[in-house]
Coordinates of C-alpha atoms and ligand atoms in Angstrom, one line a residue:
X1196 CA 127.6 98.0 101.4
X1197 CA 124.7 99.2 103.1
X1198 CA 122.4 97.1 104.9
X1199 CA 118.8 98.4 103.3
X1200 CA 120.9 97.5 100.2
X1201 CA 121.5 93.9 101.5
X1202 CA 118.3 93.8 102.8
X1203 CA 116.3 94.6 99.0
X1204 CA 119.2 91.6 97.7
X1205 CA 119.2 89.4 100.0
X1206 CA 115.3 89.7 101.0
X1207 CA 116.0 89.0 104.0
X1208 CA 117.4 90.9 107.0
X1209 CA 119.7 89.7 110.5
X1210 CA 118.0 90.2 113.5
X1211 CA 121.7 92.6 113.7
X1212 CA 119.9 94.7 110.9
X1213 CA 116.6 95.2 112.3
X1214 CA 117.9 96.3 115.6
X1215 CA 119.4 98.8 113.2
X1216 CA 117.0 100.0 111.0
X1217 CA 114.5 100.5 114.2
X1218 CA 117.2 102.3 116.7
X1219 CA 118.5 104.6 114.4
X1220 CA 118.3 108.3 114.2
X1221 CA 119.9 108.8 111.0
X1222 CA 116.9 110.4 108.7
X1223 CA 119.3 109.6 105.7
X1224 CA 119.4 105.9 106.4
X1225 CA 115.3 106.7 106.4
X1226 CA 114.8 108.5 103.9
X1227 CA 116.7 105.5 101.7
X1228 CA 114.8 102.7 103.6
X1229 CA 111.8 104.5 102.3
X1230 CA 112.4 105.2 99.1
X1231 CA 113.8 101.9 98.8
X1232 CA 110.6 100.7 99.9
X1233 CA 107.9 102.6 97.7
X1234 CA 110.3 102.2 95.3
X1235 CA 110.7 97.7 95.2
X1236 CA 106.5 98.8 95.3
X1237 CA 106.3 100.8 92.4
X1238 CA 108.1 98.2 90.5
X1239 CA 105.4 95.8 90.9
X1240 CA 102.6 97.8 91.2
X1241 CA 103.1 100.8 89.4
X1242 CA 101.2 104.5 91.7
X1243 CA 98.1 102.1 91.8
X1244 CA 97.2 101.6 95.1
X1245 CA 93.5 99.3 96.0
X1246 CA 90.7 99.9 97.5
X1247 CA 88.7 97.8 99.5
X1248 CA 86.0 98.1 101.3
X1249 CA 85.4 96.8 104.5
X1250 CA 82.2 95.8 106.2
X1251 CA 82.2 94.7 109.4
X1252 CA 79.9 92.0 110.7
X1253 CA 80.2 92.2 114.3
X1254 CA 81.9 93.1 117.8
X1255 CA 80.8 90.0 119.3
X1256 CA 83.3 87.4 120.4
X1257 CA 84.5 84.0 122.0
X1258 CA 87.4 84.7 122.3
X1259 CA 89.0 87.0 125.1
X1260 CA 92.2 88.8 123.5
X1261 CA 94.2 90.8 126.6
X1262 CA 94.6 93.5 123.5
X1263 CA 91.5 94.4 122.0
X1264 CA 88.3 96.0 122.7
X1265 CA 85.6 93.4 121.3
X1266 CA 87.4 90.2 123.8
X1267 CA 84.3 88.4 126.0
X1268 CA 85.1 89.6 129.3
X1269 CA 84.9 93.9 127.7
X1270 CA 80.9 94.0 129.9
X1271 CA 81.8 97.8 128.4
X1272 CA 81.2 97.3 125.0
X1273 CA 78.5 97.2 122.7
X1274 CA 78.2 94.2 120.7
X1275 CA 75.5 93.8 117.9
X1276 CA 76.0 91.8 114.4
X1277 CA 75.3 92.7 111.0
X1278 CA 72.2 91.2 109.6
X1279 CA 71.9 89.0 105.8
X1280 CA 70.2 92.3 104.3
X1281 CA 72.9 94.9 105.9
X1282 CA 75.6 93.0 104.6
X1283 CA 74.1 92.7 100.8
X1284 CA 73.4 96.3 101.1
X1285 CA 76.8 96.8 102.1
X1286 CA 77.8 94.7 99.6
X1287 CA 75.8 96.9 97.0
X1288 CA 76.7 100.0 98.3
X1289 CA 80.4 99.8 97.5
X1290 CA 80.3 97.7 93.8
X1291 CA 78.4 101.5 92.8
X1292 CA 81.4 102.7 94.5
X1293 CA 84.0 101.2 92.6
X1294 CA 84.5 98.3 95.5
X1295 CA 86.2 94.6 93.5
X1296 CA 87.3 94.0 97.0
X1297 CA 85.4 93.3 100.6
X1298 CA 86.9 92.4 103.0
X1299 CA 84.0 90.3 106.1
X1300 CA 85.4 91.3 109.4
X1301 CA 83.9 90.5 113.0
X1302 CA 84.5 89.2 116.2
X1303 CA 84.3 84.8 116.3
X1304 CA 80.9 85.3 116.5
X1305 CA 79.2 81.2 116.8
X1306 CA 76.0 82.5 114.9
X1307 CA 78.1 83.1 111.6
X1308 CA 78.3 79.2 111.7
X1309 CA 79.2 77.7 108.9
X1310 CA 75.3 76.9 107.5
X1311 CA 75.1 81.2 107.2
X1312 CA 78.3 81.7 106.2
X1313 CA 78.4 79.9 103.6
X1314 CA 74.8 81.3 102.2
X1315 CA 76.3 84.8 102.2
X1316 CA 79.6 83.9 100.9
X1317 CA 77.8 82.5 97.9
X1318 CA 75.7 85.1 97.4
X1319 CA 77.3 87.8 97.6
X1320 CA 80.0 85.5 95.3
X1321 CA 76.8 85.3 92.7
X1322 CA 75.4 88.7 92.6
X1323 CA 79.5 90.3 92.0
X1324 CA 81.4 87.7 90.3
X1325 CA 84.4 89.7 89.4
X1326 CA 84.4 90.6 92.8
X1327 CA 87.4 89.6 95.8
X1328 CA 85.9 87.7 98.6
X1329 CA 87.9 88.2 102.3
X1330 CA 86.8 86.6 105.2
X1331 CA 88.6 87.1 108.5
X1332 CA 86.4 85.7 110.6
X1333 CA 89.4 84.2 113.4
X1334 CA 89.7 80.4 113.6
X1335 CA 87.3 77.8 112.2
X1336 CA 88.0 73.6 111.7
X1337 CA 89.3 73.0 108.3
X1338 CA 86.2 71.9 107.3
X1339 CA 84.3 74.9 107.8
X1340 CA 87.7 77.8 106.0
X1341 CA 87.2 74.6 103.4
X1342 CA 82.9 75.2 103.6
X1343 CA 83.7 79.0 102.8
X1344 CA 86.3 78.5 99.8
X1345 CA 83.8 76.4 97.9
X1346 CA 80.9 79.0 98.6
X1347 CA 83.0 81.7 97.2
X1348 CA 85.6 82.8 99.4
X1349 CA 88.7 83.9 97.7
X1350 CA 91.2 85.2 100.6
X1351 CA 91.5 85.0 104.0
X1352 CA 92.9 87.4 106.5
X1353 CA 93.9 86.0 110.2
X1354 CA 96.8 87.6 111.3
X1355 CA 99.8 85.4 113.3
X1356 CA 100.0 88.4 115.6
X1357 CA 103.4 87.1 116.7
X1358 CA 106.1 84.5 115.9
X1359 CA 107.0 83.3 119.3
X1360 CA 105.1 80.9 121.0
X1361 CA 106.1 82.6 124.3
X1362 CA 104.8 85.8 123.3
X1363 CA 102.1 85.1 121.7
X1364 CA 101.1 83.3 125.6
X1365 CA 101.8 87.1 127.6
X1366 CA 98.9 88.5 124.6
X1367 CA 96.2 85.9 124.8
X1368 CA 94.3 83.3 127.7
X1369 CA 96.0 80.2 128.3
X1370 CA 92.7 78.9 126.1
X1371 CA 94.1 80.0 123.2
X1372 CA 96.8 78.3 121.4
X1373 CA 99.6 79.9 119.4
X1374 CA 100.1 76.5 117.8
X1375 CA 96.4 76.2 116.3
X1376 CA 96.3 79.8 115.1
X1377 CA 99.5 79.0 112.9
X1378 CA 97.6 75.3 111.8
X1379 CA 95.1 78.2 110.0
X1380 CA 97.1 79.6 108.5
X1381 CA 98.6 77.1 106.6
X1382 CA 95.1 74.8 106.8
X1383 CA 94.3 78.2 104.3
X1384 CA 97.1 78.2 102.2
X1385 CA 96.6 74.6 101.8
X1386 CA 93.0 75.0 100.6
X1387 CA 93.9 78.1 97.8
X1388 CA 92.6 81.1 99.3
X1389 CA 95.7 84.2 98.7
X1390 CA 96.2 84.4 102.3
X1391 CA 97.0 87.9 104.8
X1392 CA 99.4 87.2 108.0
X1393 CA 100.2 89.9 110.4
X1394 CA 101.0 91.5 113.3
X1395 CA 100.8 94.7 116.0
X1396 CA 103.5 96.7 116.6
X1397 CA 104.3 97.3 119.4
X1398 CA 102.4 95.3 121.5
X1399 CA 103.0 94.5 124.3
X1400 CA 105.6 92.0 126.0
X1401 CA 107.0 92.5 121.3
X1402 CA 110.7 92.8 121.4
X1403 CA 113.8 93.1 118.5
X1404 CA 113.7 89.0 118.8
X1405 CA 110.0 88.0 118.5
X1406 CA 109.6 91.0 115.8
X1407 CA 112.8 89.1 114.0
X1408 CA 111.0 86.3 115.1
X1409 CA 107.6 87.6 112.3
X1410 CA 109.4 88.5 109.4
X1411 CA 110.9 85.1 109.3
X1412 CA 107.7 83.8 109.5
X1413 CA 106.8 85.7 107.2
X1414 CA 109.2 84.8 104.6
X1415 CA 108.5 81.2 105.0
X1416 CA 104.0 81.4 104.5
X1417 CA 105.2 83.9 101.4
X1418 CA 101.6 84.8 102.3
X1419 CA 99.9 87.2 99.9
X1420 CA 99.0 90.3 101.6
X1421 CA 100.8 90.8 105.3
X1422 CA 98.7 93.0 107.7
X1423 CA 101.3 95.6 109.9
X1424 CA 99.4 98.4 112.6
X1425 CA 99.5 99.8 115.8
X1426 CA 99.0 98.2 119.1
X1427 CA 96.4 100.8 120.2
X1428 CA 95.5 101.0 123.7
X1429 CA 92.1 100.3 125.1
X1430 CA 90.7 101.4 127.9
X1431 CA 88.9 97.9 129.3
X1432 CA 91.0 95.6 128.7
X1433 CA 94.1 94.6 130.6
X1434 CA 96.6 95.9 128.2
X1435 CA 94.8 100.3 129.2
X1436 CA 97.4 101.8 130.7
X1437 CA 100.7 100.2 128.4
X1438 CA 101.8 102.6 125.6
X1439 CA 100.3 102.5 122.0
X1440 CA 102.8 101.1 119.4
X1441 CA 105.1 103.7 117.4
X1442 CA 104.2 104.6 114.2
X1443 CA 107.6 104.9 113.3
X1444 CA 108.4 101.6 114.0
X1445 CA 105.1 100.8 112.0
X1446 CA 106.5 102.9 108.4
X1447 CA 109.6 101.2 109.0
X1448 CA 108.8 97.4 109.0
X1449 CA 105.9 98.6 106.9
X1450 CA 109.4 99.7 104.0
X1451 CA 111.5 96.5 105.8
X1452 CA 108.1 93.1 104.5
X1453 CA 108.4 95.1 101.7
X1454 CA 112.0 95.0 100.4
X1455 CA 111.7 91.4 101.6
X1456 CA 108.4 90.8 99.9
X1457 CA 108.0 92.7 97.0
X1458 CA 104.9 91.3 95.3
X1459 CA 103.0 91.7 99.0
X1460 CA 99.6 93.0 99.3
X1461 CA 99.7 95.7 101.9
X1462 CA 97.7 97.7 103.4
X1463 CA 97.9 100.3 105.3
X1464 CA 96.3 100.1 107.7
X1465 CA 92.8 101.8 109.6
X1466 CA 95.7 101.4 113.2
X1467 CA 98.9 104.0 111.5
X1468 CA 95.3 106.6 111.4
X1469 CA 94.2 105.7 114.4
X1470 CA 97.5 107.6 115.8
X1471 CA 99.1 110.0 112.9
X1472 CA 96.2 112.0 111.2
X1473 CA 98.5 111.4 107.9
X1474 CA 99.4 107.9 108.7
X1475 CA 98.0 106.0 106.0
X1476 CA 99.9 108.4 104.0
X1477 CA 102.4 107.4 105.4
X1478 CA 102.0 103.8 105.2
X1479 CA 101.5 103.8 100.8
X1480 CA 104.8 106.2 101.0
X1481 CA 106.8 103.4 103.0
X1482 CA 106.2 101.2 100.9
X1483 CA 102.2 100.0 101.8
X1484 CA 99.6 99.4 98.2
X1485 CA 96.4 99.0 99.5
X1486 CA 93.3 101.1 102.0
X1487 CA 90.6 99.0 103.7
X1488 CA 87.5 102.2 103.9
X1489 CA 84.9 101.7 106.5
X1490 CA 81.6 99.9 104.5
X1491 CA 79.7 98.9 107.6
X1492 CA 76.7 100.6 107.9
X1493 CA 76.9 104.5 109.8
X1494 CA 74.4 102.8 113.0
X1495 CA 77.3 100.3 114.1
X1496 CA 80.3 101.1 113.5
X1497 CA 81.5 103.1 116.5
X1498 CA 80.3 99.8 118.2
X1499 CA 83.6 98.0 116.4
X1500 CA 86.2 99.0 119.1
X1501 CA 88.5 96.5 118.2
X1502 CA 90.6 99.3 120.2
X1503 CA 90.1 103.6 121.3
X1504 CA 90.1 106.1 119.1
X1505 CA 89.0 104.4 115.7
X1506 CA 88.7 106.5 113.1
X1507 CA 86.0 106.5 110.4
X1508 CA 83.5 105.8 113.1
X1509 CA 80.7 109.2 111.6
X1510 CA 81.5 109.1 107.7
X1511 CA 78.7 107.7 105.1
X1512 CA 80.4 105.0 103.3
X1513 CA 80.4 107.7 100.0
X1514 CA 82.1 110.0 102.7
X1515 CA 85.2 107.2 103.4
X1516 CA 85.8 106.0 100.2
X1517 CA 86.0 109.7 98.6
X1518 CA 88.6 110.8 101.6
X1519 CA 90.3 108.1 101.2
X1520 CA 91.2 108.7 97.8
X1521 CA 91.9 112.4 98.3
X1522 CA 94.3 111.5 100.8
X1523 CA 96.2 109.0 98.2
X1524 CA 96.2 111.8 95.8
X1525 CA 97.7 114.1 97.3
X1526 CA 100.3 112.4 97.8
X1527 CA 100.3 111.3 93.9
X1528 CA 99.1 107.9 93.5
X1529 CA 95.8 106.7 91.8
X1530 CA 92.9 104.6 93.2
X1531 CA 92.1 101.4 91.1
X1532 CA 88.8 100.1 90.6
X1533 CA 90.4 96.2 90.1
X1534 CA 89.8 93.3 92.8
X1535 CA 93.4 93.8 93.4
X1536 CA 95.0 90.2 93.3
X1537 CA 98.7 89.5 94.1
X1538 CA 101.5 89.4 91.6
X1539 CA 103.4 86.3 91.6
X1540 CA 106.6 86.4 90.8
Ligands
LIG656 N1 88.4 88.3 114.9 C1 89.5 88.3 113.8 C2 91.3 88.2 114.4 O1 91.1 88.4 115.5 O2 91.7 87.7 113.8 C3 89.2 89.8 113.0 C4 89.0 90.7 114.1 S1 89.7 91.3 114.7 C5 89.5 92.3 115.1 C6 91.5 91.9 113.6 C7 93.0 92.4 114.4 O3 92.8 93.8 114.7 C8 93.2 91.2 115.4 O4 94.2 90.3 114.5 C9 94.7 92.2 115.4 O5 96.0 92.3 115.1 C10 93.9 93.8 115.8 N2 93.8 94.8 116.5 C11 92.6 93.9 117.8 N3 93.3 94.6 119.4 C12 94.1 95.3 118.2 C13 94.3 97.0 119.2 N4 94.4 97.8 120.0 N5 94.7 98.0 118.3 C14 95.8 97.2 117.4 N6 94.6 96.7 116.9 C15 94.5 95.1 117.4
LIG657 FE1 87.9 89.0 119.1 FE2 89.5 88.9 116.9 FE3 89.7 90.1 118.7 FE4 90.9 88.3 119.6 S1 91.0 90.2 117.9 S2 88.7 89.1 120.6 S3 89.5 86.9 118.1 S4 87.7 90.2 117.5
LIG658 FE1 87.4 107.6 106.7 FE2 88.6 109.5 105.8 S1 89.0 107.8 105.6 S2 86.3 109.0 106.8

């Protein structure tokens, strides 16, 4: 049997198959991978692409991840945090533009403690009962995750970054722990969040073995969402001179993830759009079904500088939304006004 049919039928992949898919130059095989992934995505979600409005709350971060432009050691980073009113204004604009999921993301900024964050979540929940609230605020305590859930948050994105503890220790300072990251993901699931894990493609020291571990981890955790995007080398970080992740590897991995986990909500990420002018469109063609246009206030956009040359830093929310819709239509897909919940098997 052809490898791709094997992966699709078994919803599994062996290490050797992963290596074969990532190293082949055979255009026909890649096209077959792409069309198979797209067929699977279509069978679950049709040609609908869900839009999430991304609100970047803060560029302050207490952590020092070696790859990220917002790491606390980066003295060149411009720091800002949105005030509560700015966050509510973003949601109001987003709602008017048809978003029914708000993703509040930020560095690990102590200012957004439980009291403040729960107040924000519960106000947004009251104002927009028909919307999903997604948080992506890094590692917090079980009590904190529970309080935010009780305040009305539904989903949480916390990329696991790598399923190998050894690889994790090369991407993070000693004070950060892979075990804690994994525990956070399990806690979030237990509490009842729809959970998203994920990783960067082509991060320094990544190997076929670590990627294989990532795919096995996804099979075990069965997250509702998986966020993957290429690693983008970033100035003023220890990894500034490492090569960027490859767009082609990212596309192949998106397709594999769709095949092994057909119902997953899978974004075509901004990082993919940063490294290729049609990266997000290609991501959708390889099985992604979510896009996350930016709703953050224009005057702070460029300061949420996770990585260099990030796109969508000069456009108003409405422009970004229209641009996204146009891009999606241009490849024959449809954006929908919908919470875009995970569909169970
Ligand atoms: N602070 C939260 C956290 O780390 O989970 C949320 C924000 S963080 C900026 C979101 C994601 O950005 C990280 O999980 C990481 O995978 C990604 N990221 C950080 N630096 C990156 C880089 N140089 N290239 C590509 N993605 C990057
Ligand atoms: Fe902070 Fe997240 Fe960047 Fe790590 S990846 S430095 S936790 S913003
Ligand atoms: Fe943001 Fe095109 S999607 S400007």
